[in-house]
């Protein structure tokens, strides 16, 4: 009886450890949404719109404001800037190393 | 009391050992041709694959071992351009070390309890030059072969077939506050040596990580930021994706850590590392591969908002002048992956979808090579509904159908159990 009792305690230790391990393991696939103040020049959809795209003409909204995405994309530029229900993140860092026109500098 | 406690601890240890031994399932180190505790007469196939493709190889491999028509998969993770070179030169499966990185051969055990999310056991293959070595029947790369050196040339009896799409991304330490990276930042961070690129916070060269220059991850990600693999200034080659993940996790300054990784490997390690949203050249916003950073739908890969991706090329011997794969087992695996095989008890397409890959039939955009512009894609037999439904946490508003593939459905056609437009 004592042996059974001891084994029960042992098994309980193992099961409890496993439960604690699972509870403490932050392996949930539920990744939190990034915070709007996650870093300089970074913001979730709804933040200021980048003006660096140059020549961005997706038409206007009913109130006359410029649209920031394309409804019926056909070209590469329109596809990557198509309207979507996905999370959009504004990121417009100041990169002093870029050329004056925004182009990439040659490598050293 | 003390003896009771030690008996309890002993029992706990015993239970633990049982658990551990069940997880190990099979012994490592046997000769692949003579595995102990396994039926060595089961038909076998030897595969070389990118390490990003290992999850799907293991999942399908397990189902093949449980199939009524059993097939044992032996596989080895290898950089894509090395796979190309091996398959284009009729290489056999011998011991390989790439630089300082050994490339062990693994196999799928027969046990029904084998867990594909854990490591598969290893086995040994003959040394180079040994005539008993077995041919590599299938190569599974993970980027456009046009990104590799053009030698050796493609023989006329070797075919290259486009498989599912694989996405890649920039990763950082879980404790970093960063959520997105622009292509310009990527270029400045990886294009310059210590401190030179001024792309804060990614200015510490030893905390920027990459894979080898022949690995698909490096090839696709470097092209996404308009660099060549050799131009990426980083710490020493991480050797494997798993090694790279460890380096990013252990970075002494989390904010400065930056790495590159296949997204289906990221999907398995979301608790350990963070994937940055990516904003390509000329794009207004940055996007995750998925519609949010908590989903697995690859929506932005499928519709063209997320740029770093490429198809996975399947390489195998063909009848010269045709597109018919000659090795029956390689043909079976390719057809399972593409969802075109009829009458098999293995659902390969489901494993593809649940592994974080995107079948071509679920894509709405295409491109001609690494870093090339996107154009719209309209698959002749779309499977977007099936894809949306079967990804982890998936759902679809599409109507279900039971009339079989190609059957009429809502004015369109039934595809994999759902009504598609055609």
PDB file of N, CA, C and O in Angstrom, chain B residues 171-231:
ATOM      1  N   UNK B 171      14.243  38.217 -38.795  1.00  0.00           N
ATOM      2  CA  UNK B 171      13.842  37.919 -37.421  1.00  0.00           C
ATOM      3  C   UNK B 171      14.718  38.693 -36.446  1.00  0.00           C
ATOM      4  O   UNK B 171      15.823  39.126 -36.783  1.00  0.00           O
ATOM      5  N   UNK B 172      14.202  38.873 -35.256  1.00  0.00           N
ATOM      6  CA  UNK B 172      14.990  39.501 -34.207  1.00  0.00           C
ATOM      7  C   UNK B 172      14.686  38.816 -32.885  1.00  0.00           C
ATOM      8  O   UNK B 172      13.857  37.908 -32.810  1.00  0.00           O
ATOM      9  N   UNK B 173      15.396  39.276 -31.872  1.00  0.00           N
ATOM     10  CA  UNK B 173      15.223  38.707 -30.535  1.00  0.00           C
ATOM     11  C   UNK B 173      13.828  39.036 -29.999  1.00  0.00           C
ATOM     12  O   UNK B 173      13.280  40.094 -30.273  1.00  0.00           O
ATOM     13  N   UNK B 174      13.277  38.118 -29.238  1.00  0.00           N
ATOM     14  CA  UNK B 174      11.934  38.300 -28.686  1.00  0.00           C
ATOM     15  C   UNK B 174      11.842  39.569 -27.830  1.00  0.00           C
ATOM     16  O   UNK B 174      10.773  40.178 -27.713  1.00  0.00           O
ATOM     17  N   UNK B 175      12.945  39.989 -27.247  1.00  0.00           N
ATOM     18  CA  UNK B 175      12.927  41.164 -26.375  1.00  0.00           C
ATOM     19  C   UNK B 175      13.215  42.470 -27.114  1.00  0.00           C
ATOM     20  O   UNK B 175      13.305  43.525 -26.487  1.00  0.00           O
ATOM     21  N   UNK B 176      13.383  42.408 -28.414  1.00  0.00           N
ATOM     22  CA  UNK B 176      13.569  43.640 -29.183  1.00  0.00           C
ATOM     23  C   UNK B 176      12.240  44.374 -29.276  1.00  0.00           C
ATOM     24  O   UNK B 176      11.181  43.761 -29.364  1.00  0.00           O
ATOM     25  N   UNK B 177      12.294  45.707 -29.313  1.00  0.00           N
ATOM     26  CA  UNK B 177      11.059  46.490 -29.449  1.00  0.00           C
ATOM     27  C   UNK B 177      10.698  46.705 -30.915  1.00  0.00           C
ATOM     28  O   UNK B 177       9.638  47.247 -31.222  1.00  0.00           O
ATOM     29  N   UNK B 178      11.566  46.290 -31.828  1.00  0.00           N
ATOM     30  CA  UNK B 178      11.330  46.531 -33.260  1.00  0.00           C
ATOM     31  C   UNK B 178      10.182  45.672 -33.779  1.00  0.00           C
ATOM     32  O   UNK B 178      10.025  44.514 -33.372  1.00  0.00           O
ATOM     33  N   UNK B 179       9.377  46.221 -34.698  1.00  0.00           N
ATOM     34  CA  UNK B 179       8.283  45.445 -35.287  1.00  0.00           C
ATOM     35  C   UNK B 179       8.360  45.365 -36.806  1.00  0.00           C
ATOM     36  O   UNK B 179       7.679  44.552 -37.422  1.00  0.00           O
ATOM     37  N   UNK B 180       9.172  46.220 -37.423  1.00  0.00           N
ATOM     38  CA  UNK B 180       9.217  46.228 -38.886  1.00  0.00           C
ATOM     39  C   UNK B 180      10.590  46.661 -39.366  1.00  0.00           C
ATOM     40  O   UNK B 180      11.365  47.295 -38.629  1.00  0.00           O
ATOM     41  N   UNK B 181      10.882  46.312 -40.610  1.00  0.00           N
ATOM     42  CA  UNK B 181      12.141  46.721 -41.230  1.00  0.00           C
ATOM     43  C   UNK B 181      11.836  47.063 -42.696  1.00  0.00           C
ATOM     44  O   UNK B 181      11.031  46.384 -43.338  1.00  0.00           O
ATOM     45  N   UNK B 182      12.452  48.117 -43.186  1.00  0.00           N
ATOM     46  CA  UNK B 182      12.275  48.466 -44.594  1.00  0.00           C
ATOM     47  C   UNK B 182      13.408  47.835 -45.403  1.00  0.00           C
ATOM     48  O   UNK B 182      14.469  47.489 -44.858  1.00  0.00           O
ATOM     49  N   UNK B 183      13.191  47.720 -46.716  1.00  0.00           N
ATOM     50  CA  UNK B 183      14.229  47.144 -47.571  1.00  0.00           C
ATOM     51  C   UNK B 183      15.494  48.006 -47.522  1.00  0.00           C
ATOM     52  O   UNK B 183      16.612  47.488 -47.532  1.00  0.00           O
ATOM     53  N   UNK B 184      15.297  49.316 -47.441  1.00  0.00           N
ATOM     54  CA  UNK B 184      16.464  50.209 -47.357  1.00  0.00           C
ATOM     55  C   UNK B 184      17.248  49.954 -46.071  1.00  0.00           C
ATOM     56  O   UNK B 184      18.484  49.939 -46.084  1.00  0.00           O
ATOM     57  N   UNK B 185      16.534  49.754 -44.967  1.00  0.00           N
ATOM     58  CA  UNK B 185      17.217  49.440 -43.706  1.00  0.00           C
ATOM     59  C   UNK B 185      17.977  48.122 -43.830  1.00  0.00           C
ATOM     60  O   UNK B 185      19.105  47.995 -43.336  1.00  0.00           O
ATOM     61  N   UNK B 186      17.351  47.149 -44.459  1.00  0.00           N
ATOM     62  CA  UNK B 186      18.015  45.862 -44.639  1.00  0.00           C
ATOM     63  C   UNK B 186      19.290  46.004 -45.448  1.00  0.00           C
ATOM     64  O   UNK B 186      20.327  45.422 -45.114  1.00  0.00           O
ATOM     65  N   UNK B 187      19.216  46.806 -46.517  1.00  0.00           N
ATOM     66  CA  UNK B 187      20.388  47.035 -47.372  1.00  0.00           C
ATOM     67  C   UNK B 187      21.514  47.707 -46.569  1.00  0.00           C
ATOM     68  O   UNK B 187      22.671  47.273 -46.623  1.00  0.00           O
ATOM     69  N   UNK B 188      21.154  48.740 -45.815  1.00  0.00           N
ATOM     70  CA  UNK B 188      22.179  49.469 -45.059  1.00  0.00           C
ATOM     71  C   UNK B 188      22.721  48.633 -43.899  1.00  0.00           C
ATOM     72  O   UNK B 188      23.914  48.691 -43.586  1.00  0.00           O
ATOM     73  N   UNK B 189      21.847  47.869 -43.262  1.00  0.00           N
ATOM     74  CA  UNK B 189      22.302  47.053 -42.128  1.00  0.00           C
ATOM     75  C   UNK B 189      23.257  45.961 -42.594  1.00  0.00           C
ATOM     76  O   UNK B 189      24.363  45.813 -42.075  1.00  0.00           O
ATOM     77  N   UNK B 190      22.816  45.187 -43.600  1.00  0.00           N
ATOM     78  CA  UNK B 190      23.624  44.042 -44.029  1.00  0.00           C
ATOM     79  C   UNK B 190      24.708  44.415 -45.042  1.00  0.00           C
ATOM     80  O   UNK B 190      25.666  43.672 -45.241  1.00  0.00           O
ATOM     81  N   UNK B 191      24.577  45.583 -45.695  1.00  0.00           N
ATOM     82  CA  UNK B 191      25.521  45.914 -46.764  1.00  0.00           C
ATOM     83  C   UNK B 191      26.825  46.518 -46.286  1.00  0.00           C
ATOM     84  O   UNK B 191      27.776  46.625 -47.060  1.00  0.00           O
ATOM     85  N   UNK B 192      26.871  46.909 -45.022  1.00  0.00           N
ATOM     86  CA  UNK B 192      28.065  47.602 -44.535  1.00  0.00           C
ATOM     87  C   UNK B 192      28.621  46.899 -43.298  1.00  0.00           C
ATOM     88  O   UNK B 192      27.881  46.270 -42.549  1.00  0.00           O
ATOM     89  N   UNK B 193      29.898  47.062 -43.121  1.00  0.00           N
ATOM     90  CA  UNK B 193      30.540  46.450 -41.958  1.00  0.00           C
ATOM     91  C   UNK B 193      30.195  47.245 -40.703  1.00  0.00           C
ATOM     92  O   UNK B 193      29.490  48.260 -40.784  1.00  0.00           O
ATOM     93  N   UNK B 194      30.702  46.780 -39.586  1.00  0.00           N
ATOM     94  CA  UNK B 194      30.386  47.328 -38.261  1.00  0.00           C
ATOM     95  C   UNK B 194      30.116  48.837 -38.242  1.00  0.00           C
ATOM     96  O   UNK B 194      31.010  49.644 -38.496  1.00  0.00           O
ATOM     97  N   UNK B 195      28.871  49.198 -37.955  1.00  0.00           N
ATOM     98  CA  UNK B 195      28.532  50.608 -37.766  1.00  0.00           C
ATOM     99  C   UNK B 195      28.410  51.413 -39.047  1.00  0.00           C
ATOM    100  O   UNK B 195      27.887  52.526 -39.039  1.00  0.00           O
ATOM    101  N   UNK B 196      28.865  50.876 -40.177  1.00  0.00           N
ATOM    102  CA  UNK B 196      28.938  51.662 -41.404  1.00  0.00           C
ATOM    103  C   UNK B 196      27.606  52.038 -42.015  1.00  0.00           C
ATOM    104  O   UNK B 196      27.459  53.083 -42.630  1.00  0.00           O
ATOM    105  N   UNK B 197      26.597  51.184 -41.887  1.00  0.00           N
ATOM    106  CA  UNK B 197      25.330  51.418 -42.567  1.00  0.00           C
ATOM    107  C   UNK B 197      24.415  52.402 -41.877  1.00  0.00           C
ATOM    108  O   UNK B 197      23.496  52.921 -42.476  1.00  0.00           O
ATOM    109  N   UNK B 198      24.658  52.654 -40.621  1.00  0.00           N
ATOM    110  CA  UNK B 198      23.879  53.618 -39.840  1.00  0.00           C
ATOM    111  C   UNK B 198      22.383  53.296 -39.850  1.00  0.00           C
ATOM    112  O   UNK B 198      21.552  54.203 -39.823  1.00  0.00           O
ATOM    113  N   UNK B 199      22.034  52.034 -39.936  1.00  0.00           N
ATOM    114  CA  UNK B 199      20.625  51.634 -39.881  1.00  0.00           C
ATOM    115  C   UNK B 199      20.334  51.139 -38.464  1.00  0.00           C
ATOM    116  O   UNK B 199      20.283  49.943 -38.193  1.00  0.00           O
ATOM    117  N   UNK B 200      20.148  52.090 -37.578  1.00  0.00           N
ATOM    118  CA  UNK B 200      19.906  51.741 -36.170  1.00  0.00           C
ATOM    119  C   UNK B 200      18.588  50.970 -36.035  1.00  0.00           C
ATOM    120  O   UNK B 200      17.632  51.273 -36.749  1.00  0.00           O
ATOM    121  N   UNK B 201      18.522  49.992 -35.169  1.00  0.00           N
ATOM    122  CA  UNK B 201      19.525  49.570 -34.186  1.00  0.00           C
ATOM    123  C   UNK B 201      20.426  48.429 -34.689  1.00  0.00           C
ATOM    124  O   UNK B 201      21.136  47.824 -33.886  1.00  0.00           O
ATOM    125  N   UNK B 202      20.399  48.148 -35.989  1.00  0.00           N
ATOM    126  CA  UNK B 202      21.081  46.949 -36.498  1.00  0.00           C
ATOM    127  C   UNK B 202      22.485  47.279 -36.998  1.00  0.00           C
ATOM    128  O   UNK B 202      22.811  47.045 -38.169  1.00  0.00           O
ATOM    129  N   UNK B 203      23.296  47.849 -36.133  1.00  0.00           N
ATOM    130  CA  UNK B 203      24.609  48.349 -36.536  1.00  0.00           C
ATOM    131  C   UNK B 203      25.768  47.478 -36.046  1.00  0.00           C
ATOM    132  O   UNK B 203      26.917  47.768 -36.345  1.00  0.00           O
ATOM    133  N   UNK B 204      25.470  46.443 -35.298  1.00  0.00           N
ATOM    134  CA  UNK B 204      26.538  45.582 -34.748  1.00  0.00           C
ATOM    135  C   UNK B 204      26.695  44.350 -35.635  1.00  0.00           C
ATOM    136  O   UNK B 204      25.808  43.486 -35.675  1.00  0.00           O
ATOM    137  N   UNK B 205      27.792  44.267 -36.336  1.00  0.00           N
ATOM    138  CA  UNK B 205      27.953  43.192 -37.320  1.00  0.00           C
ATOM    139  C   UNK B 205      27.853  41.808 -36.695  1.00  0.00           C
ATOM    140  O   UNK B 205      27.277  40.894 -37.284  1.00  0.00           O
ATOM    141  N   UNK B 206      28.403  41.643 -35.513  1.00  0.00           N
ATOM    142  CA  UNK B 206      28.388  40.318 -34.886  1.00  0.00           C
ATOM    143  C   UNK B 206      27.008  39.918 -34.368  1.00  0.00           C
ATOM    144  O   UNK B 206      26.826  38.799 -33.905  1.00  0.00           O
ATOM    145  N   UNK B 207      26.053  40.850 -34.433  1.00  0.00           N
ATOM    146  CA  UNK B 207      24.684  40.509 -34.033  1.00  0.00           C
ATOM    147  C   UNK B 207      23.750  40.460 -35.244  1.00  0.00           C
ATOM    148  O   UNK B 207      22.539  40.411 -35.107  1.00  0.00           O
ATOM    149  N   UNK B 208      24.345  40.521 -36.432  1.00  0.00           N
ATOM    150  CA  UNK B 208      23.579  40.263 -37.655  1.00  0.00           C
ATOM    151  C   UNK B 208      23.969  38.862 -38.116  1.00  0.00           C
ATOM    152  O   UNK B 208      25.147  38.547 -38.223  1.00  0.00           O
ATOM    153  N   UNK B 209      22.965  38.069 -38.403  1.00  0.00           N
ATOM    154  CA  UNK B 209      23.236  36.663 -38.700  1.00  0.00           C
ATOM    155  C   UNK B 209      22.695  36.299 -40.081  1.00  0.00           C
ATOM    156  O   UNK B 209      21.672  36.823 -40.517  1.00  0.00           O
ATOM    157  N   UNK B 210      23.398  35.404 -40.748  1.00  0.00           N
ATOM    158  CA  UNK B 210      22.968  34.924 -42.054  1.00  0.00           C
ATOM    159  C   UNK B 210      23.308  33.450 -42.184  1.00  0.00           C
ATOM    160  O   UNK B 210      24.003  32.897 -41.325  1.00  0.00           O
ATOM    161  N   UNK B 211      22.797  32.833 -43.225  1.00  0.00           N
ATOM    162  CA  UNK B 211      23.172  31.463 -43.544  1.00  0.00           C
ATOM    163  C   UNK B 211      24.291  31.499 -44.583  1.00  0.00           C
ATOM    164  O   UNK B 211      24.700  32.564 -45.033  1.00  0.00           O
ATOM    165  N   UNK B 212      24.731  30.345 -45.003  1.00  0.00           N
ATOM    166  CA  UNK B 212      25.774  30.273 -46.019  1.00  0.00           C
ATOM    167  C   UNK B 212      25.323  30.892 -47.332  1.00  0.00           C
ATOM    168  O   UNK B 212      24.124  31.074 -47.572  1.00  0.00           O
ATOM    169  N   UNK B 213      26.270  31.200 -48.188  1.00  0.00           N
ATOM    170  CA  UNK B 213      25.952  31.905 -49.437  1.00  0.00           C
ATOM    171  C   UNK B 213      25.236  31.041 -50.469  1.00  0.00           C
ATOM    172  O   UNK B 213      24.772  31.553 -51.488  1.00  0.00           O
ATOM    173  N   UNK B 214      25.166  29.730 -50.245  1.00  0.00           N
ATOM    174  CA  UNK B 214      24.445  28.857 -51.177  1.00  0.00           C
ATOM    175  C   UNK B 214      23.085  28.426 -50.619  1.00  0.00           C
ATOM    176  O   UNK B 214      22.375  27.645 -51.243  1.00  0.00           O
ATOM    177  N   UNK B 215      22.749  28.948 -49.444  1.00  0.00           N
ATOM    178  CA  UNK B 215      21.473  28.562 -48.814  1.00  0.00           C
ATOM    179  C   UNK B 215      20.337  29.427 -49.352  1.00  0.00           C
ATOM    180  O   UNK B 215      20.504  30.633 -49.567  1.00  0.00           O
ATOM    181  N   UNK B 216      19.181  28.823 -49.534  1.00  0.00           N
ATOM    182  CA  UNK B 216      18.030  29.548 -50.095  1.00  0.00           C
ATOM    183  C   UNK B 216      17.666  30.753 -49.240  1.00  0.00           C
ATOM    184  O   UNK B 216      17.291  31.806 -49.765  1.00  0.00           O
ATOM    185  N   UNK B 217      17.771  30.613 -47.935  1.00  0.00           N
ATOM    186  CA  UNK B 217      17.403  31.724 -47.044  1.00  0.00           C
ATOM    187  C   UNK B 217      18.243  32.960 -47.367  1.00  0.00           C
ATOM    188  O   UNK B 217      17.724  34.073 -47.470  1.00  0.00           O
ATOM    189  N   UNK B 218      19.529  32.753 -47.541  1.00  0.00           N
ATOM    190  CA  UNK B 218      20.416  33.872 -47.863  1.00  0.00           C
ATOM    191  C   UNK B 218      20.143  34.387 -49.272  1.00  0.00           C
ATOM    192  O   UNK B 218      20.111  35.607 -49.502  1.00  0.00           O
ATOM    193  N   UNK B 219      19.949  33.489 -50.207  1.00  0.00           N
ATOM    194  CA  UNK B 219      19.744  33.898 -51.601  1.00  0.00           C
ATOM    195  C   UNK B 219      18.478  34.746 -51.748  1.00  0.00           C
ATOM    196  O   UNK B 219      18.489  35.808 -52.381  1.00  0.00           O
ATOM    197  N   UNK B 220      17.385  34.288 -51.160  1.00  0.00           N
ATOM    198  CA  UNK B 220      16.126  35.024 -51.316  1.00  0.00           C
ATOM    199  C   UNK B 220      16.129  36.322 -50.510  1.00  0.00           C
ATOM    200  O   UNK B 220      15.688  37.366 -51.001  1.00  0.00           O
ATOM    201  N   UNK B 221      16.650  36.269 -49.293  1.00  0.00           N
ATOM    202  CA  UNK B 221      16.623  37.479 -48.467  1.00  0.00           C
ATOM    203  C   UNK B 221      17.606  38.536 -48.974  1.00  0.00           C
ATOM    204  O   UNK B 221      17.330  39.733 -48.907  1.00  0.00           O
ATOM    205  N   UNK B 222      18.745  38.121 -49.481  1.00  0.00           N
ATOM    206  CA  UNK B 222      19.698  39.118 -50.006  1.00  0.00           C
ATOM    207  C   UNK B 222      19.101  39.797 -51.234  1.00  0.00           C
ATOM    208  O   UNK B 222      19.226  41.018 -51.399  1.00  0.00           O
ATOM    209  N   UNK B 223      18.425  39.034 -52.072  1.00  0.00           N
ATOM    210  CA  UNK B 223      17.838  39.651 -53.265  1.00  0.00           C
ATOM    211  C   UNK B 223      16.702  40.598 -52.883  1.00  0.00           C
ATOM    212  O   UNK B 223      16.449  41.581 -53.582  1.00  0.00           O
ATOM    213  N   UNK B 224      16.033  40.335 -51.775  1.00  0.00           N
ATOM    214  CA  UNK B 224      14.936  41.211 -51.331  1.00  0.00           C
ATOM    215  C   UNK B 224      15.441  42.586 -50.920  1.00  0.00           C
ATOM    216  O   UNK B 224      14.686  43.557 -50.890  1.00  0.00           O
ATOM    217  N   UNK B 225      16.724  42.679 -50.581  1.00  0.00           N
ATOM    218  CA  UNK B 225      17.304  43.978 -50.191  1.00  0.00           C
ATOM    219  C   UNK B 225      18.390  44.399 -51.186  1.00  0.00           C
ATOM    220  O   UNK B 225      19.243  45.219 -50.881  1.00  0.00           O
ATOM    221  N   UNK B 226      18.370  43.804 -52.356  1.00  0.00           N
ATOM    222  CA  UNK B 226      19.248  44.175 -53.476  1.00  0.00           C
ATOM    223  C   UNK B 226      20.729  44.035 -53.132  1.00  0.00           C
ATOM    224  O   UNK B 226      21.541  44.893 -53.470  1.00  0.00           O
ATOM    225  N   UNK B 227      21.054  42.950 -52.455  1.00  0.00           N
ATOM    226  CA  UNK B 227      22.448  42.595 -52.193  1.00  0.00           C
ATOM    227  C   UNK B 227      22.704  41.209 -52.774  1.00  0.00           C
ATOM    228  O   UNK B 227      21.767  40.426 -52.980  1.00  0.00           O
ATOM    229  N   UNK B 228      23.974  40.911 -52.998  1.00  0.00           N
ATOM    230  CA  UNK B 228      24.351  39.533 -53.298  1.00  0.00           C
ATOM    231  C   UNK B 228      24.642  38.840 -51.973  1.00  0.00           C
ATOM    232  O   UNK B 228      25.010  39.509 -50.987  1.00  0.00           O
ATOM    233  N   UNK B 229      24.504  37.522 -51.921  1.00  0.00           N
ATOM    234  CA  UNK B 229      24.802  36.827 -50.657  1.00  0.00           C
ATOM    235  C   UNK B 229      26.184  37.177 -50.108  1.00  0.00           C
ATOM    236  O   UNK B 229      26.356  37.363 -48.901  1.00  0.00           O
ATOM    237  N   UNK B 230      27.160  37.286 -50.996  1.00  0.00           N
ATOM    238  CA  UNK B 230      28.531  37.573 -50.544  1.00  0.00           C
ATOM    239  C   UNK B 230      28.685  38.994 -50.021  1.00  0.00           C
ATOM    240  O   UNK B 230      29.672  39.300 -49.358  1.00  0.00           O
ATOM    241  N   UNK B 231      27.711  39.847 -50.312  1.00  0.00           N
ATOM    242  CA  UNK B 231      27.805  41.236 -49.845  1.00  0.00           C
ATOM    243  C   UNK B 231      27.180  41.427 -48.465  1.00  0.00           C
ATOM    244  O   UNK B 231      27.249  42.522 -47.909  1.00  0.00           O
TER     245      UNK B 231
END
